[in-house]
Coordinates of C-alpha atoms in Angstrom, one line a residue:
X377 CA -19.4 -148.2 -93.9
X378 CA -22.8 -150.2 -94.5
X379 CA -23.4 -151.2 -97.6
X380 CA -26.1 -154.1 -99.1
X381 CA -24.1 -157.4 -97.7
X382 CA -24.2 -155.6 -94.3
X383 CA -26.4 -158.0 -92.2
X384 CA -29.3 -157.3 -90.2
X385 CA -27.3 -157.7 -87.4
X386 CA -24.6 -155.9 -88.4
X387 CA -27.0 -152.8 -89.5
X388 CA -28.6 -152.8 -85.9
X389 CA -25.2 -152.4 -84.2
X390 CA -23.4 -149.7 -86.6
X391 CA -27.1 -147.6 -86.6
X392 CA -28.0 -148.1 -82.9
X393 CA -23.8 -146.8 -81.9
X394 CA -25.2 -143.2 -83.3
X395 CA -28.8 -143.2 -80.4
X396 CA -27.6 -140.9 -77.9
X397 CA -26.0 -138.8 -79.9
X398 CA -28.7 -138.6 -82.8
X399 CA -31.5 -138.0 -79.6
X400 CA -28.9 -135.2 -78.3
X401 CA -29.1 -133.3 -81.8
X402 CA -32.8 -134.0 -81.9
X403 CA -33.7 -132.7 -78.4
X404 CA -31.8 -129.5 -79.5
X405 CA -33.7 -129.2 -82.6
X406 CA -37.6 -129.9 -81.6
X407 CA -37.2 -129.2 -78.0
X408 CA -38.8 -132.4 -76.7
X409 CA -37.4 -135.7 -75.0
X410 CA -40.3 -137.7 -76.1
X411 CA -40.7 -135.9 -79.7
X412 CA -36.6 -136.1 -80.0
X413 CA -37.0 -140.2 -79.0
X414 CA -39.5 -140.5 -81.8
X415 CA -37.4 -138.9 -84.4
X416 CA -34.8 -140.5 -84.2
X417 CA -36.7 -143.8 -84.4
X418 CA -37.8 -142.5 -87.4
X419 CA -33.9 -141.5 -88.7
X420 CA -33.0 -145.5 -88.0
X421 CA -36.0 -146.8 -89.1
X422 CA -35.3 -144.5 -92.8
X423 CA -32.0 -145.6 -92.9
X424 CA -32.8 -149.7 -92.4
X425 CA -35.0 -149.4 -95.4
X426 CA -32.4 -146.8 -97.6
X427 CA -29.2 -148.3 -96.6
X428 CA -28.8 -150.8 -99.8
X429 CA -29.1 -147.1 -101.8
X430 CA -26.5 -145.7 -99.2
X431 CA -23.2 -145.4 -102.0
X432 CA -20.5 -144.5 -98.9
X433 CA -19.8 -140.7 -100.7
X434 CA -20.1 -139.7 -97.1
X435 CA -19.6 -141.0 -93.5
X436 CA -22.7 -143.4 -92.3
X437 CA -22.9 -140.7 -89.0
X438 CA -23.1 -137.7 -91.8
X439 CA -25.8 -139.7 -93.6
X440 CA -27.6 -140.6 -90.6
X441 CA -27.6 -136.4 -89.4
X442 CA -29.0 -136.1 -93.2
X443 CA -31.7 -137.8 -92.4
X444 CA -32.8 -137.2 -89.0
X445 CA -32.0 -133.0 -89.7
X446 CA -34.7 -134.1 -92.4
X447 CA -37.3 -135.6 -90.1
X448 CA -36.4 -132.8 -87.3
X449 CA -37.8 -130.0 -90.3
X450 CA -40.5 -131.9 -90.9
X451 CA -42.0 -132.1 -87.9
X452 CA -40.9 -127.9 -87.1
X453 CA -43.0 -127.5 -90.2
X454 CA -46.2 -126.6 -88.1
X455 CA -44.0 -123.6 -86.6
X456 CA -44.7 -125.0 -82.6
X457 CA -41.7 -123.4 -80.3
X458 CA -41.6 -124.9 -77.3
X459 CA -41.3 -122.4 -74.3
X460 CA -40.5 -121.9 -70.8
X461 CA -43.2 -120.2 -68.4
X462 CA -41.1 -116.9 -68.4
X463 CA -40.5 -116.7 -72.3
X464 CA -44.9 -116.6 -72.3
X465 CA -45.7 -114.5 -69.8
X466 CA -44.6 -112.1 -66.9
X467 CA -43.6 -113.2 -63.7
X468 CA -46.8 -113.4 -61.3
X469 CA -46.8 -111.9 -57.8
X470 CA -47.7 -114.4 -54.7
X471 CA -50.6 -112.2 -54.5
X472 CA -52.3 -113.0 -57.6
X473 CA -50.9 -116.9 -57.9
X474 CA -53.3 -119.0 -60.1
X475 CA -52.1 -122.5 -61.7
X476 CA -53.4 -122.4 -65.2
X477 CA -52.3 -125.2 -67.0
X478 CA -51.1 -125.4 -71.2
X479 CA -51.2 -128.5 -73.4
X480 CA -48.0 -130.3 -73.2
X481 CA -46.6 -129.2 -76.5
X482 CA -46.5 -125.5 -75.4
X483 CA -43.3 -126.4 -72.9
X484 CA -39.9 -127.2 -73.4
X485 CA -39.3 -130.6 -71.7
X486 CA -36.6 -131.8 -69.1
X487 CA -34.4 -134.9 -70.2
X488 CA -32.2 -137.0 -69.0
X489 CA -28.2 -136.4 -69.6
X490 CA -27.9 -140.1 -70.4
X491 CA -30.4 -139.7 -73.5
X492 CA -28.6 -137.0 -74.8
X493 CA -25.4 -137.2 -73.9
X494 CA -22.6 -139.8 -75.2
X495 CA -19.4 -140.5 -73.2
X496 CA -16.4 -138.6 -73.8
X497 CA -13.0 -138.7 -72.6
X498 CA -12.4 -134.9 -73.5
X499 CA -13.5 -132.2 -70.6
X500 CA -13.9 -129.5 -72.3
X501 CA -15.6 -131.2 -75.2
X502 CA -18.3 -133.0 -71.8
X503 CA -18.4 -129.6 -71.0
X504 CA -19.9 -128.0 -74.2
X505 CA -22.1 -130.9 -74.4
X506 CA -24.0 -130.0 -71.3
X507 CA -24.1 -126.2 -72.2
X508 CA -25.9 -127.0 -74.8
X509 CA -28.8 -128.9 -73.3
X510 CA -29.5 -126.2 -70.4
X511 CA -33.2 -125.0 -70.6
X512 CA -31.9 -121.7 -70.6
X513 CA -29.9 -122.4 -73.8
X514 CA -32.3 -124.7 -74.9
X515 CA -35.1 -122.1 -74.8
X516 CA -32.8 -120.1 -76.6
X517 CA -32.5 -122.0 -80.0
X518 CA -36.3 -122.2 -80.0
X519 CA -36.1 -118.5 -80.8
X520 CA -34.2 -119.8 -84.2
X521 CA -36.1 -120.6 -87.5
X522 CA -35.5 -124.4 -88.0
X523 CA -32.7 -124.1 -90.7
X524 CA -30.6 -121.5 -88.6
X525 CA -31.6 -123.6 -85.1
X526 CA -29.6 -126.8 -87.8
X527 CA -26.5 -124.8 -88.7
X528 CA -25.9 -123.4 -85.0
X529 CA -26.1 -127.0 -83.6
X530 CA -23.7 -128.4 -86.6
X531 CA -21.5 -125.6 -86.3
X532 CA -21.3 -124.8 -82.5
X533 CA -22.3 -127.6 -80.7
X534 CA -21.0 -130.7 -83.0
X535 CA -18.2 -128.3 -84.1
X536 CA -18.8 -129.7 -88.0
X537 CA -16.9 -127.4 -90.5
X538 CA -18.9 -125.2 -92.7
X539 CA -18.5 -127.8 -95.8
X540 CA -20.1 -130.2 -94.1
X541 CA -22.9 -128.5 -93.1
X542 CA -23.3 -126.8 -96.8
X543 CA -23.3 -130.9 -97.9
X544 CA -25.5 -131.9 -95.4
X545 CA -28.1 -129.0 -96.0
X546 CA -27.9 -129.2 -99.7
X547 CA -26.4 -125.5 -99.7
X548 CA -23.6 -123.1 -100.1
X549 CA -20.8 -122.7 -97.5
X550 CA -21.9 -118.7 -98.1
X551 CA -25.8 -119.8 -97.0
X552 CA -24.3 -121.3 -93.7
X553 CA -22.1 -118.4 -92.5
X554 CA -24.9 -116.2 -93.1
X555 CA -27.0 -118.4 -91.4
X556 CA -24.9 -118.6 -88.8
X557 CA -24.1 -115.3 -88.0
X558 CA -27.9 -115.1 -88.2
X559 CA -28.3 -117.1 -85.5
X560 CA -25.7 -116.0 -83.2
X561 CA -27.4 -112.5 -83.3
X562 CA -30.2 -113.5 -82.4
X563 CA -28.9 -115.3 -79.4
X564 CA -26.8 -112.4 -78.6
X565 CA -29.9 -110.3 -78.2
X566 CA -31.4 -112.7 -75.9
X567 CA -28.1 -111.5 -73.5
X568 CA -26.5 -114.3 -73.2
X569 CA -29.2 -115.9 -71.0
X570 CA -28.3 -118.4 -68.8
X571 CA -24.9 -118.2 -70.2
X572 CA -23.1 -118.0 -66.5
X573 CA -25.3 -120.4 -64.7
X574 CA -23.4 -123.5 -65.9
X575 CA -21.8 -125.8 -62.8
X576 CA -18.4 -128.0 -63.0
X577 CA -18.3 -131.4 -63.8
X578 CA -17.8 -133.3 -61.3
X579 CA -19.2 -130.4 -59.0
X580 CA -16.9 -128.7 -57.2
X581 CA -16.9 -128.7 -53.3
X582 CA -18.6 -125.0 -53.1
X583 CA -21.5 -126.4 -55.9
X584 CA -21.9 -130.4 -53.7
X585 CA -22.1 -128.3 -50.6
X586 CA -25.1 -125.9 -52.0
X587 CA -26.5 -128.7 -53.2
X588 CA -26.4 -130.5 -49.8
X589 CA -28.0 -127.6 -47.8
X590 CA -30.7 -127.3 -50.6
X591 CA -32.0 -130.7 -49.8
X592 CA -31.3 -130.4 -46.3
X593 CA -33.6 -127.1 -46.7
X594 CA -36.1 -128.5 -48.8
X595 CA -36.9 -131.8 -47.2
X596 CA -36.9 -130.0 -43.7
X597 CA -39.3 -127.1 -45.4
X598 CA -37.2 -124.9 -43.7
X599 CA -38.1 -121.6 -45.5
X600 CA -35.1 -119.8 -44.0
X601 CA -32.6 -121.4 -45.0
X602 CA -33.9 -121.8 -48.3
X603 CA -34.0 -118.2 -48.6
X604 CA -30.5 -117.9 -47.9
X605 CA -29.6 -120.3 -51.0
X606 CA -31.7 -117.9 -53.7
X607 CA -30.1 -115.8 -55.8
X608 CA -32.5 -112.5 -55.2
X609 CA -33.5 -112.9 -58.7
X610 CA -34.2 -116.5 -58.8
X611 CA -37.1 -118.3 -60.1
X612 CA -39.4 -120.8 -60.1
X613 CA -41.2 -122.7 -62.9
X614 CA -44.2 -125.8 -62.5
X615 CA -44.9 -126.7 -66.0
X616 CA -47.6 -127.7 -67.5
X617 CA -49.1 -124.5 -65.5
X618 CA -48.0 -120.7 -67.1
X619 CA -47.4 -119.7 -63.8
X620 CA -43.7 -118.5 -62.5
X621 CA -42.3 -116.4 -59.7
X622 CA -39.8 -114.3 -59.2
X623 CA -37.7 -113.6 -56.0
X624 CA -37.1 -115.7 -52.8
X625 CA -39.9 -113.6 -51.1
X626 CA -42.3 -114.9 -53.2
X627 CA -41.1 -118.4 -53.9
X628 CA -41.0 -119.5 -50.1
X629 CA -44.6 -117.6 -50.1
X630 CA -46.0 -119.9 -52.6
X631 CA -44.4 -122.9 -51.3
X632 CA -45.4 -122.4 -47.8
X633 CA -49.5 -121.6 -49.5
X634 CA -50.5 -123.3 -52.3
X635 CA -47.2 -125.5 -52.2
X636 CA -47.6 -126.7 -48.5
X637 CA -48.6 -129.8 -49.7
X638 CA -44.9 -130.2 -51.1
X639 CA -43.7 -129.9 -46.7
X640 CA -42.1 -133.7 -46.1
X641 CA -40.8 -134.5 -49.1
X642 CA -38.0 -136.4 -50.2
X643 CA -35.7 -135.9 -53.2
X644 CA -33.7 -138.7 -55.0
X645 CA -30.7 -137.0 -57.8
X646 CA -31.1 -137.2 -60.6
X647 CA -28.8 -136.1 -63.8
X648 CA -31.1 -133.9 -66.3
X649 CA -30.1 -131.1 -69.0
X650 CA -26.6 -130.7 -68.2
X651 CA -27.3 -129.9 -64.2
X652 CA -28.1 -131.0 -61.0
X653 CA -31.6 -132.3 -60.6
X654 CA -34.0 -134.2 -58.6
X655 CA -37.0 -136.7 -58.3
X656 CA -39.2 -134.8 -56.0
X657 CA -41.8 -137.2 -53.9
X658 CA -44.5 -135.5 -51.6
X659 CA -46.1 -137.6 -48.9
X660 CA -48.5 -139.8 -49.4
X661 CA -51.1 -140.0 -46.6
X662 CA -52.8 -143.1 -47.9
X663 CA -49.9 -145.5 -47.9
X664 CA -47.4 -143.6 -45.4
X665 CA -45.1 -143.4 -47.9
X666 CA -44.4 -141.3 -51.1
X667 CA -45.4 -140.1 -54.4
X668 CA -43.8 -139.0 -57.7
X669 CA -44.7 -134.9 -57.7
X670 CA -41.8 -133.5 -59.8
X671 CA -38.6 -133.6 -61.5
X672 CA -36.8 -130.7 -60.1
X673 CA -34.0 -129.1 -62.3
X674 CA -31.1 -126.6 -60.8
X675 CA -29.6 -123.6 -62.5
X676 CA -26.7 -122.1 -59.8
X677 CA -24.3 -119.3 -60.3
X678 CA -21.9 -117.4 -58.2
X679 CA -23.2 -120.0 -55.3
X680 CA -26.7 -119.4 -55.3
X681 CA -29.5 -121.0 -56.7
X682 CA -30.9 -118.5 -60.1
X683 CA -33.8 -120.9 -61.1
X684 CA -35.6 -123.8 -59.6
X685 CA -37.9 -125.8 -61.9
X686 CA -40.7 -128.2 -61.6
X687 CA -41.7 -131.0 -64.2
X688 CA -45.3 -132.0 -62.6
X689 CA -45.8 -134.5 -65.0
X690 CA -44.9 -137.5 -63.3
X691 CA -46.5 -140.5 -64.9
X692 CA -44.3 -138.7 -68.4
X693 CA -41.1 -137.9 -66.7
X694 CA -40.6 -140.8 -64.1
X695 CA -40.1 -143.6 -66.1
X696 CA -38.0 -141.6 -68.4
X697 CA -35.2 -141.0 -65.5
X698 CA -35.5 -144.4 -64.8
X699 CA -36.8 -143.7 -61.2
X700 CA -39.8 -145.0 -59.5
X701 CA -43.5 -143.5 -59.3
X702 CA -43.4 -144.4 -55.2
X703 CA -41.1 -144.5 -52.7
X704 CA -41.7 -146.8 -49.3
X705 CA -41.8 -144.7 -46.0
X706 CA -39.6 -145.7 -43.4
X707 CA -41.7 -147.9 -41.3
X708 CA -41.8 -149.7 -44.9
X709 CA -38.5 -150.0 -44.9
X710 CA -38.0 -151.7 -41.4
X711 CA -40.0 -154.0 -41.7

């Protein structure tokens, strides 16, 4: 409990125990790493100033999910939805393949699981945790006014009873089942997306052994056996630009055209939304070694890679995974 003989110091542990978890609920609200990072600054920041008012009626995490549900509404006041390429436009043959860019607040954004994610000794409760940070299911909740995209979180994701939402939202336990089953309509009309493409944690030796040929496919540019890892339905996203593509045809076609400069690269894992990602570096002919290009993230089903998808914005993304913006080559590394 905090309460106004609580030190500074004391404050700064108990509020700063409640990060990750605070950034996790958010990321699922506004739909941005960096935007998710900066409200929950805020949330600690609001409850440093308020916490000789805070009177203990409820838990300091429930207060602290007051506020930052607060700030999260706030800032979804100007309407903004973040989006995936394919919830903005259709799919784009190879033939017609132009990279139009959109201002960085158009797209949902990539994040890393340690953000986002606390550690849990439970499996099942680990495993719900990453569901709910998918960019499918993430693009999902974007679909959600702000006060229903609230109560689905609390209610299906934190698993907080219906009173403690109603308390927290200053309503009626009536106004959050109707909210709720609100909510879950509108998801349910969506299909379900994404809903089967989630992978086991740890991966299991099927998942680890696509994910081995992947890279063994993609830093050998090796078009064929990339083919053979796509699902025939699987795409392939490159925010900031609208573009997508649909089908392995079509992806290899682009990669091996206006992608060719991606041929030599190297990828270094990376743990982002739930599933299995990368740091993608291109070759760079200046120094011999290589440059940040992408974060790559994974959706797999049924042993097959359904989406590939490319976060180009390096200088952003890089330093948020904690992984460098160059990589020595391998006369570097002799040496």
């Amino acid at each position: 409990m905090v309460d106004g003989t609580a030190t500074a110091e004391d404050l700064d542990v108990l509020l700063e125990r409640h990060r990750v978890e605070l950034t996790g609920y958010c990321y699922r609200m506004l739909g941005s790493s960096f935007e998710a990072e900066d409200a929950v600054q805020d949330t600690l920041v609001r409850a440093w100033r308020s916490h000789a008012k805070f009177e203990g009626r409820s838990s300091l995490r429930s207060w602290l999910y007051r506020i930052a549900t607060n700030v999260c509404l706030d800032m979804l006041s100007a309407g903004n939805k973040r989006a995936r390429p394919m919830d903005l436009t259709e799919s784009t043959p190879l033939a017609r393949a132009a990279l139009a860019p959109r201002p960085d607040h158009t797209w949902l954004e990539p994040v890393p699981d340690t953000r986002v994610l606390p550690a849990v000794t439970d499996p099942e409760e680990a495993a719900v945790a990453k569901e709910s940070v998918r960019l499918a299911f993430m693009a999902a909740l974007q679909q959600l006014p702000p006060r229903q995209r609230a109560v689905l979180i609390l209610r299906e994701v934190l698993a907080w009873k219906a009173s403690e939402v109603a308390e927290l939202l200053d309503t009626s336990v009536p106004s959050v089942n109707s909210a709720l089953q609100r909510a879950r309509a509108t998801l349910a009309e969506r299909g379900g997306e994404g809903a089967d493409a989630a992978v086991s944690d740890p991966l299991d030796p099927e998942q680890q052994k696509l994910l081995e040929r992947y890279v063994a496919a993609f830093e050998g540019y090796d078009m064929e056996a990339l083919t053979a890892l796509l699902h025939e339905d699987a795409v392939m996203t490159m925010p900031p630009f609208d573009l997508w593509l649909r089908g392995p045809s079509d992806i290899t076609g682009f990669m091996t055209t206006l992608g060719s400069a991606c041929e030599g690269s190297r990828l270094v894992p990376v743990a982002v939304n739930g599933q299995p990602g990368f740091a993608q570096y291109k070759p760079d002919p200046d120094t011999g070694g290589f440059t940040a290009w992408s974060v790559q993230v994974l959706e797999i089903s049924d042993g097959r890679l359904t989406g590939f998808h490319f976060f180009l914005d390096t200088k952003r993304w890089f330093p948020l995974f904690d992984v460098p913006l160059h990589l020595e080559g391998e006369a570097d590394q002799s040496e």
